mmCIF file of C-alpha atoms in Angstrom:
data_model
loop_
_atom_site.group_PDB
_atom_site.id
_atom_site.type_symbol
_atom_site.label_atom_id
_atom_site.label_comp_id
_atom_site.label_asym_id
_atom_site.label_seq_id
_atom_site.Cartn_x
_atom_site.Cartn_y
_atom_site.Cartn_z
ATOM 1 C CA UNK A 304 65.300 107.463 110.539
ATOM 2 C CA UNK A 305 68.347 105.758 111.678
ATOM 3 C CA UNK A 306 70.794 108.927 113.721
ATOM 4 C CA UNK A 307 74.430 109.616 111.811
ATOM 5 C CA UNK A 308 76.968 108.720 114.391
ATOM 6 C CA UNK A 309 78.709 111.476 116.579
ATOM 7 C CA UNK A 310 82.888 111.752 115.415
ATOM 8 C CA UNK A 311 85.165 110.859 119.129
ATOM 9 C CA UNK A 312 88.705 111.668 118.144
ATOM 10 C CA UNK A 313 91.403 110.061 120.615
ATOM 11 C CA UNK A 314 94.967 111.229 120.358
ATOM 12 C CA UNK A 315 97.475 110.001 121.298
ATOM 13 C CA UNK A 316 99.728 109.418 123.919
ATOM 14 C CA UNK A 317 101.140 112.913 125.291
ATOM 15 C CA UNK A 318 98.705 114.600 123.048
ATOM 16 C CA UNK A 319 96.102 117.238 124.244
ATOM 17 C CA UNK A 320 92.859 117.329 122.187
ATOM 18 C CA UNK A 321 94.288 120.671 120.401
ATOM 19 C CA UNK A 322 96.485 118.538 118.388
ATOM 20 C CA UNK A 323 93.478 116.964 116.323
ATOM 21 C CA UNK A 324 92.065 120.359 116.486
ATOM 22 C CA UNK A 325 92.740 121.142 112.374
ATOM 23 C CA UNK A 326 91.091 117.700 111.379
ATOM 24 C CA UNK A 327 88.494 118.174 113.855
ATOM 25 C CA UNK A 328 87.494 121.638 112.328
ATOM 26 C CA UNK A 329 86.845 120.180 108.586
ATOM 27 C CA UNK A 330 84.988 117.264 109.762
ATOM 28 C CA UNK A 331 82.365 119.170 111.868
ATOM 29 C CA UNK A 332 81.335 120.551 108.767
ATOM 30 C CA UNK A 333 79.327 118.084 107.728
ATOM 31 C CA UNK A 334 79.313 115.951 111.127
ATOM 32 C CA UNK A 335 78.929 116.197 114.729
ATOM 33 C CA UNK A 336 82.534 115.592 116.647
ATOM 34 C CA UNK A 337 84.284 115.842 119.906
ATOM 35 C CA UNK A 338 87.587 114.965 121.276
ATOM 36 C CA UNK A 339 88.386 115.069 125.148
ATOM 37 C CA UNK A 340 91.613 115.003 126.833
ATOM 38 C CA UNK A 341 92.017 111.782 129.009
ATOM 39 C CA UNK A 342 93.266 111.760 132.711
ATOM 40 C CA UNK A 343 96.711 113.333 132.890
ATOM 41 C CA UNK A 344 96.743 114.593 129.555
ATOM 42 C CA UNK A 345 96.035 118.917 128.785
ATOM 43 C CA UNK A 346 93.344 120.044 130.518
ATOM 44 C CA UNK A 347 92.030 117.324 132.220
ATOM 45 C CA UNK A 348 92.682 116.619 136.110
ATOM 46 C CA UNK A 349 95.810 114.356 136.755
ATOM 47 C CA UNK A 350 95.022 110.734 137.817
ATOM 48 C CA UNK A 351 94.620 109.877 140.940
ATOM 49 C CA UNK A 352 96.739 106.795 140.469
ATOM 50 C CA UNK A 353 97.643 103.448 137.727
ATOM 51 C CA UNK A 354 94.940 103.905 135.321
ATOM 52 C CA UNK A 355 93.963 100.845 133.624
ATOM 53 C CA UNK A 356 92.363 100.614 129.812
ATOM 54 C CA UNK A 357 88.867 99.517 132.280
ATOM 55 C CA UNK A 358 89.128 102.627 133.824
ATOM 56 C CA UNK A 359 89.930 104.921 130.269
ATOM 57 C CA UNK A 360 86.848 102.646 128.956
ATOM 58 C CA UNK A 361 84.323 104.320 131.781
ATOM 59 C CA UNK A 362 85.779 108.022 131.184
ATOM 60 C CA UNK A 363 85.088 107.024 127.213
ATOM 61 C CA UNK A 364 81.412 105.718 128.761
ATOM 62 C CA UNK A 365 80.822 109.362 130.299
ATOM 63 C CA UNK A 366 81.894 111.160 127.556
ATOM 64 C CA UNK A 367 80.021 109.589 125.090
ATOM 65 C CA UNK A 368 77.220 110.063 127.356
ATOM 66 C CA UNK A 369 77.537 113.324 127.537
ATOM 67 C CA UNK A 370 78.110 114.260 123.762
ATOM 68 C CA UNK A 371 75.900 111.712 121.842
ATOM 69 C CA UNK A 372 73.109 110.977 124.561
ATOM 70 C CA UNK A 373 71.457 108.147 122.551
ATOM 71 C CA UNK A 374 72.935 108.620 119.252
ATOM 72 C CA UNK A 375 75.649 106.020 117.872
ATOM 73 C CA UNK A 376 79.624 106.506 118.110
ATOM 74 C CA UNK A 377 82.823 106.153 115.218
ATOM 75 C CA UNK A 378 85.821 106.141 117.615
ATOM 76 C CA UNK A 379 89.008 107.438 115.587
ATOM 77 C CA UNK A 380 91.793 107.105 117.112
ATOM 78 C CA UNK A 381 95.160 108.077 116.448
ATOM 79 C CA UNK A 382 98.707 105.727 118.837
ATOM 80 C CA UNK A 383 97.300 104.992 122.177
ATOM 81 C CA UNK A 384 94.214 106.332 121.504
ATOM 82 C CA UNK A 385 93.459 104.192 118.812
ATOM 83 C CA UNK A 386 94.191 101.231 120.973
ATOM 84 C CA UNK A 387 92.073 102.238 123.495
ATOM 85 C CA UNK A 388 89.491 102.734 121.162
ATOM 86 C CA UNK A 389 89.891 99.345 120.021
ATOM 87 C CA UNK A 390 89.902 97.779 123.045
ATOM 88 C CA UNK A 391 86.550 99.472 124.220
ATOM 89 C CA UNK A 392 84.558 98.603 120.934
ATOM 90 C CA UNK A 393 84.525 95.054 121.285
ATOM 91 C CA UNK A 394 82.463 95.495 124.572
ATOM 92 C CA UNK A 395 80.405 98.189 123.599
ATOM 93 C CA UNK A 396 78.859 97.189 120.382
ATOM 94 C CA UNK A 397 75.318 98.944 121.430
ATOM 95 C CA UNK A 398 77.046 102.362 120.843
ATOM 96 C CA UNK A 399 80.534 102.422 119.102
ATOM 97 C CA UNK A 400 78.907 101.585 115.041
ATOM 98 C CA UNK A 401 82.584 102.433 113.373
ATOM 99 C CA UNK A 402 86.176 102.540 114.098
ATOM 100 C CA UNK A 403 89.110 104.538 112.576
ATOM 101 C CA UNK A 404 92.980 103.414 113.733
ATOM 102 C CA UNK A 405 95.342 105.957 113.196
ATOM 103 C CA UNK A 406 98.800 104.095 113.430
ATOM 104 C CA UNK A 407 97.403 102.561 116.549
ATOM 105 C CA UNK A 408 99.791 101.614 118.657
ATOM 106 C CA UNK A 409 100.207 97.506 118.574
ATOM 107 C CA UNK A 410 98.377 95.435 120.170
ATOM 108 C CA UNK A 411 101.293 93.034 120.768
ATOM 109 C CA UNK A 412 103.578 96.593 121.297
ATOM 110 C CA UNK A 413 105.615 95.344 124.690
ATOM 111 C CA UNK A 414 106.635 92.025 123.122
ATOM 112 C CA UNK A 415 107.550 93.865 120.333
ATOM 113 C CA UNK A 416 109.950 96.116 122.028
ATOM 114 C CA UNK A 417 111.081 93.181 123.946
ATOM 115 C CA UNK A 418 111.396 90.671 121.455
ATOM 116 C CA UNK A 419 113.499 93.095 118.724
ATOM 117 C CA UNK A 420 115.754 94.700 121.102
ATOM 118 C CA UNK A 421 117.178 92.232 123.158
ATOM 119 C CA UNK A 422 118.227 92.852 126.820
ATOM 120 C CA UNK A 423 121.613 92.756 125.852
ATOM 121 C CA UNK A 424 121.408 95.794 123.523
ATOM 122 C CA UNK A 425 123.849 98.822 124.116
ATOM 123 C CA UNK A 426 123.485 102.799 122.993
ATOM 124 C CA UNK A 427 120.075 104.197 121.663
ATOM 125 C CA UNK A 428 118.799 100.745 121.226
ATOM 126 C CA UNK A 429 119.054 100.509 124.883
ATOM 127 C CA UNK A 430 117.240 103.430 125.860
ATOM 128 C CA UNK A 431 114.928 103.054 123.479
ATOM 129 C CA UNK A 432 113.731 99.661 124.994
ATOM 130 C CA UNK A 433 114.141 100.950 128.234
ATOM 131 C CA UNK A 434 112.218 104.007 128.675
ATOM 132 C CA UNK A 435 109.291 101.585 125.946
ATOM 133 C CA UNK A 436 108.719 99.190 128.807
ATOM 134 C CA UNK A 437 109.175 102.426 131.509
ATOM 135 C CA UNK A 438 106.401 104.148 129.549
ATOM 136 C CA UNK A 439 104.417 100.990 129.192
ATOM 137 C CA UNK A 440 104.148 100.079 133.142
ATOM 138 C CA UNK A 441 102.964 103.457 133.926
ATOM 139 C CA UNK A 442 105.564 106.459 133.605
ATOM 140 C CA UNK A 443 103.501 108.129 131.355
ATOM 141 C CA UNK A 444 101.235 111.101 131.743
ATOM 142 C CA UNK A 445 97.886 109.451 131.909
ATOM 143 C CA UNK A 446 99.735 106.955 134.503
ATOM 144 C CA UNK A 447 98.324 104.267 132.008
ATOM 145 C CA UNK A 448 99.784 100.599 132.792
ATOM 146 C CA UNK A 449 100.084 99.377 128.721
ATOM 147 C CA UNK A 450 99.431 95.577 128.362
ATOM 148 C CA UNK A 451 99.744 93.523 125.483
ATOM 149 C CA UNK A 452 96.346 91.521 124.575
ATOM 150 C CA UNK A 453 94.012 89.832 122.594
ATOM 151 C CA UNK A 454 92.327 91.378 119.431
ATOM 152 C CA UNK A 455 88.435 91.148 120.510
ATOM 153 C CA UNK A 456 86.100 91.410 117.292
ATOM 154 C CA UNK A 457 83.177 93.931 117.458
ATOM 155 C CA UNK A 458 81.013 92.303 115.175
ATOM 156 C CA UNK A 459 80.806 93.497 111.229
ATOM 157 C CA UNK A 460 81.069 97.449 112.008
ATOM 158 C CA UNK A 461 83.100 99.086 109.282
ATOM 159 C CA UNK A 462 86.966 99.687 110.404
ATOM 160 C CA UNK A 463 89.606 101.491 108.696
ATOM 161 C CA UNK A 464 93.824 100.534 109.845
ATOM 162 C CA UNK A 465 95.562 103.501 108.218
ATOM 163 C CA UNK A 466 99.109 102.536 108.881
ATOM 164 C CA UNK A 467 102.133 104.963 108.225
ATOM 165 C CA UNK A 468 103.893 104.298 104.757
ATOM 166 C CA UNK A 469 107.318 106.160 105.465
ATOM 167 C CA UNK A 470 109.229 103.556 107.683
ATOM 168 C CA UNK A 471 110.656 106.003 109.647
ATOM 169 C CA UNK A 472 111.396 103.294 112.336
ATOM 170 C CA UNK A 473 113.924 101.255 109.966
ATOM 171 C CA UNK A 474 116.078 104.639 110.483
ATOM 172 C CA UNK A 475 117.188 103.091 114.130
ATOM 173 C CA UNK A 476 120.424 101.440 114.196
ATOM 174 C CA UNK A 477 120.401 97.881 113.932
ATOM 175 C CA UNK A 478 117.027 96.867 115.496
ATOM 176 C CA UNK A 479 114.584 98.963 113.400
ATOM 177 C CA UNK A 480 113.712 96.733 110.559
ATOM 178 C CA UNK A 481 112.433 94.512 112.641
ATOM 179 C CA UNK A 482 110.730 97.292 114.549
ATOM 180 C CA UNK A 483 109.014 98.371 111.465
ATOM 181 C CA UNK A 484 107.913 95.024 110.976
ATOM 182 C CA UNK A 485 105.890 94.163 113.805
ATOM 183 C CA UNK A 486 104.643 97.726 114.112
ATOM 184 C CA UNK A 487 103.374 96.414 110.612
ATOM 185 C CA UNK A 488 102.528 92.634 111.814
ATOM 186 C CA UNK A 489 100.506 94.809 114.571
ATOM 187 C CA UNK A 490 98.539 97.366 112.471
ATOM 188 C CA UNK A 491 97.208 94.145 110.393
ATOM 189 C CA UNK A 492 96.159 92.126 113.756
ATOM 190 C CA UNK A 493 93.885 95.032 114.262
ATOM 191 C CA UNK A 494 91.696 94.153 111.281
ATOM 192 C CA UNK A 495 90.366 91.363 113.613
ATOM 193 C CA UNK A 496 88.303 93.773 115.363
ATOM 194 C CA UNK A 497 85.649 93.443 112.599
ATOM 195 C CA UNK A 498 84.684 91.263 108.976
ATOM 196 C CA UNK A 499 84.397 94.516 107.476
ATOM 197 C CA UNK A 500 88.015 95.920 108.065
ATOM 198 C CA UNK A 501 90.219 97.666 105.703
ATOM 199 C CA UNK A 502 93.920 98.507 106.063
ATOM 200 C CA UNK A 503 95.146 101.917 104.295
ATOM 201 C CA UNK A 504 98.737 102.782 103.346
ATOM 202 C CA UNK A 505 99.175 106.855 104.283
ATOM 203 C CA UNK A 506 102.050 106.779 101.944
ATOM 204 C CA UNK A 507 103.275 110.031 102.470
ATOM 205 C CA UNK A 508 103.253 110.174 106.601
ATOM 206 C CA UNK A 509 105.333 108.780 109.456
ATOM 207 C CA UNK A 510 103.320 108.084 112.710
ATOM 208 C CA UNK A 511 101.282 111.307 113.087
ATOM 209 C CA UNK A 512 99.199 110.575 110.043
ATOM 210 C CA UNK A 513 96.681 113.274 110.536
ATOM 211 C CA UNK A 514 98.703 115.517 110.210
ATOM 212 C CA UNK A 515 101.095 114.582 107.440
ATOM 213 C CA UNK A 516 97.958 113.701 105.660
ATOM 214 C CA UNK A 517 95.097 115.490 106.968
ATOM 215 C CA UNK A 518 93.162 114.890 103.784
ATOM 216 C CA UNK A 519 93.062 111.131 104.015
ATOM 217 C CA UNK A 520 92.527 110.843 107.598
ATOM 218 C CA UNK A 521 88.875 113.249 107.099
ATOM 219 C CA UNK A 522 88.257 111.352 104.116
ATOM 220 C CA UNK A 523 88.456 107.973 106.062
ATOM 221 C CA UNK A 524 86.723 108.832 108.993
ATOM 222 C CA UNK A 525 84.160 110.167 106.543
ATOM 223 C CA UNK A 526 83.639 107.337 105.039
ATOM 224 C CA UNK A 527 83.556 104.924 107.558
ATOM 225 C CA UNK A 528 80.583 107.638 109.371
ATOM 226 C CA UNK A 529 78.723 107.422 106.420
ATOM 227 C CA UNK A 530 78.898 103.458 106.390
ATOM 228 C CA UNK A 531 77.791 103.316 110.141
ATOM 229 C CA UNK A 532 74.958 105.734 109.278
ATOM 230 C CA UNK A 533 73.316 102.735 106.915
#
């Protein structure tokens, strides 16, 4: 009899593990989950130095370890999270059977920045692209450097994109339709990872999707559990 996969939420960026502590309660009823906090982030010791998404992968390796011994993995992950979770599937296909993107942060997202606010920009638009690339080389609290790169498949595990349906990022002055676009452009590169992707609309939420819509975000990782499980 084939083991039903342990739940590893990731939140994001910024994020302790209390944050995904509401979804994390109804899905334990009917499945095994955990959540950590990363390096830097609340409880967890601060890094030692520029953490890389090699480095995050190992912690990942550990936890797993510790919380699912030999049993299979669905990685749901919400921002940064979610791309580190799809980064680390691709190269750990023995374990991770299932991924969940929450609004995962692009995988292009420092070209994105860069490319729709030019350098030129003034005001909000400024700041907004400078303290972006500030956050992405490291000034951050898991002292994370954030790189752009390749989508890697992970074979034909079921994945589920749930991207945010309110564009709240088309609300910045001048530069946020195009914003909202390639955050868009980005969530559907993501469906590389694997054949047997979906992408979901959370109609209804902004970025923090499980918790404008708690009851889609279960219902997805649900399902995509109970398709690794076969």
């Amino acid at each position: 009899m084939k083991h039903k996969p342990v739940i590893v939420l990731m939140p994001g960026l910024g994020d302790g593990l209390e944050k995904m502590a509401g979804i994390q309660k109804t899905l334990s009823e009917k499945n095994r989950v955990c959540s950590y906090d990363r390096l830097g982030e609340g409880a967890s010791d601060q890094p030692d130095g520029p953490q890389t998404f090699a480095g995050s992968g190992k912690i990942l390796t550990g936890v797993i370890d510790r919380v699912a011994g030999h049993r299979p993995v669905v990685l749901a992950g919400h921002s940064l999270g979610g791309m580190i979770a799809a980064r680390y599937a691709p190269g750990h296909r023995d374990r991770v059977k299932g991924v969940v993107l929450m609004d995962a942060t692009s995988p292009t997202s420092v070209a994105d920045v860069t490319n729709a606010i030019p350098e030129s920009a003034t005001g909000p638009a400024a700041e907004l692209r400078a303290q972006t690339l500030q956050v992405d080389r490291g000034d951050n609290p898991e002292k994370l450097l954030i790189t752009d790169g390749k989508v890697r498949s992970a074979g034909d595990i079921p994945v589920a994109v749930i991207q945010h349906g309110k564009k709240y990022l088309a609300a910045f002055p001048e530069y946020g339709p195009r914003l909202e676009e390639d955050w868009a452009k980005g969530q559907r590169e993501w469906l590389a990872i694997s054949h047997h992707s979906k992408l979901i609309t959370a109609t209804n939420s902004e970025h923090y999707i499980y918790v404008d819509q708690p009851d889609l975000a279960v219902k997805t990782i649900q399902r995509v559990t109970s398709e690794a499980a076969r």
